[in-house]
mmCIF file of C-alpha atoms in Angstrom:
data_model
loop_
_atom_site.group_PDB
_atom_site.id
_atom_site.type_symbol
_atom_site.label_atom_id
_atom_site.label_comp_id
_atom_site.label_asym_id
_atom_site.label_seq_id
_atom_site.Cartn_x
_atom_site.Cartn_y
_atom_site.Cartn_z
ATOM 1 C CA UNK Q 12 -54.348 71.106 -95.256
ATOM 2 C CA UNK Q 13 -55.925 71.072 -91.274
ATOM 3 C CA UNK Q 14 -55.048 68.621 -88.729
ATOM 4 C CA UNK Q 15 -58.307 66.998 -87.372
ATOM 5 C CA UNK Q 16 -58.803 66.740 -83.564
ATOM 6 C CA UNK Q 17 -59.032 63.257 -82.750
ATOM 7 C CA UNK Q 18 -61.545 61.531 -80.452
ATOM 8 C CA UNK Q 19 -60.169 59.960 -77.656
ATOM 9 C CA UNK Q 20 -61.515 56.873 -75.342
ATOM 10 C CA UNK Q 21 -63.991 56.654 -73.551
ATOM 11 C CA UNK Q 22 -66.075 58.994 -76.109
ATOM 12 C CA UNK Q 23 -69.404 57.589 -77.133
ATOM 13 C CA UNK Q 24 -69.515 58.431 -80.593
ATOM 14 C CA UNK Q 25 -66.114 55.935 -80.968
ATOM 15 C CA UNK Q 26 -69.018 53.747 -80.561
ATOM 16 C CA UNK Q 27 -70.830 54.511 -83.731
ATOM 17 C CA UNK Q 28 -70.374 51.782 -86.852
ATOM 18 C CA UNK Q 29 -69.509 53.795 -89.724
ATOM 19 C CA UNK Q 30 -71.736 53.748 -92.984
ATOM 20 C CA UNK Q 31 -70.876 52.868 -96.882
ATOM 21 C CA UNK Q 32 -69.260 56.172 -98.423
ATOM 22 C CA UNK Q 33 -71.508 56.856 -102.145
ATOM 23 C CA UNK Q 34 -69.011 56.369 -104.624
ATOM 24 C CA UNK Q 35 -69.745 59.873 -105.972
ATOM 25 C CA UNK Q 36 -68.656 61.379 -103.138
ATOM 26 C CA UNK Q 37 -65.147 60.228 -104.035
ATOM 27 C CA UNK Q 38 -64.936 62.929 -106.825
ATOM 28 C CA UNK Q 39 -65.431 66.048 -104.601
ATOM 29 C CA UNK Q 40 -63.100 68.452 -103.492
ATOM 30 C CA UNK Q 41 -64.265 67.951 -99.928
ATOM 31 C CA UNK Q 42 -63.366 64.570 -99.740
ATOM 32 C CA UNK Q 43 -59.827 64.364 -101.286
ATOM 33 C CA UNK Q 44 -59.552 68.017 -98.684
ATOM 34 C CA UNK Q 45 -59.952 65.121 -95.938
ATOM 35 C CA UNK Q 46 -57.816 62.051 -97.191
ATOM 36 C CA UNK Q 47 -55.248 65.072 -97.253
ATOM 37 C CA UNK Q 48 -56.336 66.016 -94.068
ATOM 38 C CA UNK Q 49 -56.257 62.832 -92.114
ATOM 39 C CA UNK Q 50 -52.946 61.955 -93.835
ATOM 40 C CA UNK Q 51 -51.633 64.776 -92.419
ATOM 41 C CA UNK Q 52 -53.481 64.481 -88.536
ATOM 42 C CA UNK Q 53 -51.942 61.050 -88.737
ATOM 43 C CA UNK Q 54 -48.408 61.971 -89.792
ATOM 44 C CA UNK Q 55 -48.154 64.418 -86.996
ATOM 45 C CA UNK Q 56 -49.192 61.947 -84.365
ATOM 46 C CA UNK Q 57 -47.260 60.919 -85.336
ATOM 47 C CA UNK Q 58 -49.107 56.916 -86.236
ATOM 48 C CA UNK Q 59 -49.248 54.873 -88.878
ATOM 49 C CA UNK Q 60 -53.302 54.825 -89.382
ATOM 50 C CA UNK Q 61 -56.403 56.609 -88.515
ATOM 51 C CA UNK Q 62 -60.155 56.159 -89.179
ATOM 52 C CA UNK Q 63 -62.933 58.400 -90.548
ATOM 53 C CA UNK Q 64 -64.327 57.402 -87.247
ATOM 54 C CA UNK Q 65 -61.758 58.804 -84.612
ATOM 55 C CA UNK Q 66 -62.109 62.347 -86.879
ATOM 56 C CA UNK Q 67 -65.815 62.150 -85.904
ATOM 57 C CA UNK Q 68 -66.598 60.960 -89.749
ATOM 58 C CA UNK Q 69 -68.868 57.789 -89.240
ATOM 59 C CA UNK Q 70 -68.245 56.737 -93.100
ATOM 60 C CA UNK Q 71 -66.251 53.178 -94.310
ATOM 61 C CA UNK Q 72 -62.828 55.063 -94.866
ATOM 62 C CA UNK Q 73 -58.990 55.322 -93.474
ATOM 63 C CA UNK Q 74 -55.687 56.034 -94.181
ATOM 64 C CA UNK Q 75 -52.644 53.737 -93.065
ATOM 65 C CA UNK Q 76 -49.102 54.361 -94.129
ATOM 66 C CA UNK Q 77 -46.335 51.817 -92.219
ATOM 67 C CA UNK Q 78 -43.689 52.862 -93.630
ATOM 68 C CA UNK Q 79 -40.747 54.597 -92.219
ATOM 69 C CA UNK Q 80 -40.704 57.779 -94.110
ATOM 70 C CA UNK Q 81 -44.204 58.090 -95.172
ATOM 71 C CA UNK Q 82 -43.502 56.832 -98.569
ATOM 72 C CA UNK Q 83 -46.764 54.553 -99.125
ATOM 73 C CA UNK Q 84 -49.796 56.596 -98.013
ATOM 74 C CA UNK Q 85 -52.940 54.039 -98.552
ATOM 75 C CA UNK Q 86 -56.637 54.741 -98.506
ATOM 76 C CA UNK Q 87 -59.061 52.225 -97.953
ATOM 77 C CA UNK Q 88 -62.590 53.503 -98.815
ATOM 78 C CA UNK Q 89 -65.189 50.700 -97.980
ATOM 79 C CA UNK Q 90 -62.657 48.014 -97.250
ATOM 80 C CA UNK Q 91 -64.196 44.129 -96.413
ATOM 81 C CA UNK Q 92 -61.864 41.675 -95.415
ATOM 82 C CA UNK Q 93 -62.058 38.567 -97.651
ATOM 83 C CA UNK Q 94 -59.605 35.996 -96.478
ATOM 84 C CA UNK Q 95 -57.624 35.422 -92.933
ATOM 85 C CA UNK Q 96 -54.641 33.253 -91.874
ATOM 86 C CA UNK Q 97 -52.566 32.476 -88.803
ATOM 87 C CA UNK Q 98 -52.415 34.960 -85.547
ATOM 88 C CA UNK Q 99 -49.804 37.320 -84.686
ATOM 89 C CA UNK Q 100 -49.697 39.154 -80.821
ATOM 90 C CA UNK Q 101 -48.316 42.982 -81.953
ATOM 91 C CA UNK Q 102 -48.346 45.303 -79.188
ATOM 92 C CA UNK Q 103 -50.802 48.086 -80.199
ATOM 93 C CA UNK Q 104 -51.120 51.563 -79.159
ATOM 94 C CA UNK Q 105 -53.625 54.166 -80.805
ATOM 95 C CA UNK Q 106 -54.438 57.842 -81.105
ATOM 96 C CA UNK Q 107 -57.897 57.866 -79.618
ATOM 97 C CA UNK Q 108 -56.204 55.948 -76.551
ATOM 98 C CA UNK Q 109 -52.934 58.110 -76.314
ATOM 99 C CA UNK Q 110 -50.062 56.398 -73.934
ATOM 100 C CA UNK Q 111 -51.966 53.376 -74.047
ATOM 101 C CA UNK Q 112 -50.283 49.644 -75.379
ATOM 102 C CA UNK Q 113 -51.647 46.414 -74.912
ATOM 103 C CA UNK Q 114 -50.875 43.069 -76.561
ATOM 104 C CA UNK Q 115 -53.502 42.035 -79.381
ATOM 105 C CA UNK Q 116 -53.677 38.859 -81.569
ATOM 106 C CA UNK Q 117 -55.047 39.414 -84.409
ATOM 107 C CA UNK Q 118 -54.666 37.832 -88.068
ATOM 108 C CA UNK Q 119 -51.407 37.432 -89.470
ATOM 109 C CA UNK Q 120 -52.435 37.181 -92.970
ATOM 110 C CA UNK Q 121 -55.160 39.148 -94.556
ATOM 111 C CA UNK Q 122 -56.813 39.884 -97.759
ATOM 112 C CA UNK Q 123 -59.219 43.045 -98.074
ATOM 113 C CA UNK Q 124 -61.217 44.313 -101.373
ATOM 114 C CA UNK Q 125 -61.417 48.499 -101.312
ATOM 115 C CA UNK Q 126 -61.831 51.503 -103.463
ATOM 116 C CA UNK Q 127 -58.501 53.528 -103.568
ATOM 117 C CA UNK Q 128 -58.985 57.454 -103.070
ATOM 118 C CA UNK Q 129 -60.273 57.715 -107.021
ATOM 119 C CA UNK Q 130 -63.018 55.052 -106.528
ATOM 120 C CA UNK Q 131 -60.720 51.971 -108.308
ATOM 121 C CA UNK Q 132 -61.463 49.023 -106.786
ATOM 122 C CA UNK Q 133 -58.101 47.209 -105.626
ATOM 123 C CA UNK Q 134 -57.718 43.621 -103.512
ATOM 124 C CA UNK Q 135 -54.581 43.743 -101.371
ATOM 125 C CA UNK Q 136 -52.782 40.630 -99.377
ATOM 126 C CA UNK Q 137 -50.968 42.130 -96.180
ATOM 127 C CA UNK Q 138 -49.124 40.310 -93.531
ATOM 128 C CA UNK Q 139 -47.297 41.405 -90.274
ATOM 129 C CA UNK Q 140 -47.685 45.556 -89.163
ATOM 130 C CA UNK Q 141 -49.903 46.192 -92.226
ATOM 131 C CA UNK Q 142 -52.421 43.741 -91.814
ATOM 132 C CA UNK Q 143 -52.534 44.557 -88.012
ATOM 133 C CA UNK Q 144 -53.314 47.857 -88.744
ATOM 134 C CA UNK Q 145 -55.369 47.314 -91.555
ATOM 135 C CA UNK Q 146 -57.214 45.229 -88.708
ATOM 136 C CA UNK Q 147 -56.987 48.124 -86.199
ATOM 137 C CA UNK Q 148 -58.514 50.471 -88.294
ATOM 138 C CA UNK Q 149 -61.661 48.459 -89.631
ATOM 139 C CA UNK Q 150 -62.011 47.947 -85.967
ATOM 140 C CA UNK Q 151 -62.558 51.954 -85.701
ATOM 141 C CA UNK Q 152 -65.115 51.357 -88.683
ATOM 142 C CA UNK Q 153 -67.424 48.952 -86.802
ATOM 143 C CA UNK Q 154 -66.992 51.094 -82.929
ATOM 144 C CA UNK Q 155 -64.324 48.981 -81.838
ATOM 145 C CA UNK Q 156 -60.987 50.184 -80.348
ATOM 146 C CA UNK Q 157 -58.298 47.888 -79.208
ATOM 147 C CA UNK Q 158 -58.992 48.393 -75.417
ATOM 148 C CA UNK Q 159 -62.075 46.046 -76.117
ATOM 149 C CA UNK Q 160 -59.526 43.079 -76.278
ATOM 150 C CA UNK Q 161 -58.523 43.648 -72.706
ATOM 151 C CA UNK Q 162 -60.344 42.626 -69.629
ATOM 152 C CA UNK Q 163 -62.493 44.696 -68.496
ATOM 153 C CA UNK Q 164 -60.549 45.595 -65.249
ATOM 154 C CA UNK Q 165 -57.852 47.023 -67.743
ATOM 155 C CA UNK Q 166 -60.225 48.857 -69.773
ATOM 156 C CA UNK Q 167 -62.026 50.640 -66.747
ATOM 157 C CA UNK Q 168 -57.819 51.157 -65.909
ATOM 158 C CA UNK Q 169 -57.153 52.723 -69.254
ATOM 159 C CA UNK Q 170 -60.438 54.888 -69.022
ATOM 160 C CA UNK Q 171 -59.689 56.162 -65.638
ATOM 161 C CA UNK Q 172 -56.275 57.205 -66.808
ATOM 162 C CA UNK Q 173 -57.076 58.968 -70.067
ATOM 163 C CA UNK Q 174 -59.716 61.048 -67.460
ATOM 164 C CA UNK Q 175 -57.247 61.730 -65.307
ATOM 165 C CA UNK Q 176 -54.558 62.889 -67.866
ATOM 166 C CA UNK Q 177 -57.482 64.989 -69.414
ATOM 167 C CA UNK Q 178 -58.409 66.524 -65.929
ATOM 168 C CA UNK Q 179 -54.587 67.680 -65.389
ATOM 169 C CA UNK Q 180 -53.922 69.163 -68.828
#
């Protein structure tokens, strides 16, 4: 297993909405090499989820795991969210926008239809810090990060920052 260098804010090709991965891609050695791979990029974060996208993979995929000792790894391969209730306000941060936390509302309920990392189709129900970052992460999918939900005063902030912090390492 590799860890993945991540993307970070403001690059452009965060931007780019991710396409359908074939089903029959699922079977290759190359792809379960990456599930293992981002699993692993995302465990030494450490987070709790990361998108094809922020490994500079523009396909419908990502890994989440929210629990405290990384004992339910999940893989979402061409997720669509089906059904949404309520809104919840979690404070988000993310590893394409490192140091960064901002208050999002989001869903607080959701229902999403995916393949699992063999290609079985599954529907899950997730409420609270799993459906927010089910929600972050299909966000990634489409070339959305969190910083989008903020004015744009505190995005042009956050950008400025990430620069700087770039510029002094």
């Amino acid at each position: 297993m590799a860890l993945l260098k991540v993307l970070e804010f403001p690059d452009p090709r965060l931007r780019t909405k991710a396409v359908d991965v074939d089903p029959a891609e699922l079977a290759t050695s190359a792809f379960q090499t990456l599930l293992d791979d981002m699993f692993e990029t995302m465990y030494a974060a450490p987070g709790i989820g990361l998108a094809a996208s922020q490994v500079d993979v523009h396909k419908r995929f990502m890994v989440i795991d929210v629990s405290d000792d990384r004992s339910r790894p999940l893989v979402f391969i061409n997720p669509r969210i089906t059904a949404r209730e309520g809104e919840q306000v979690y404070q988000e941060g993310c590893l394409s926008v490192p140091g960064i936390y901002a208050d999002v509302t989001r869903s607080n309920v959701i229902t999403v239809e995916a393949l699992d990392r063999h290609g079985q189709p599954f529907t899950l129900t997730a409420d609270g810090l799993l459906a927010v970052c089910i929600q972050h992460e299909m966000d990634h999918l489409e070339g959305k990060l969190f910083v989008d939900y903020l004015s744009p005063l505190k995005r042009e902030m956050v950008r400025k920052k990430l620069l700087k912090a770039r510029r002094a390492a």
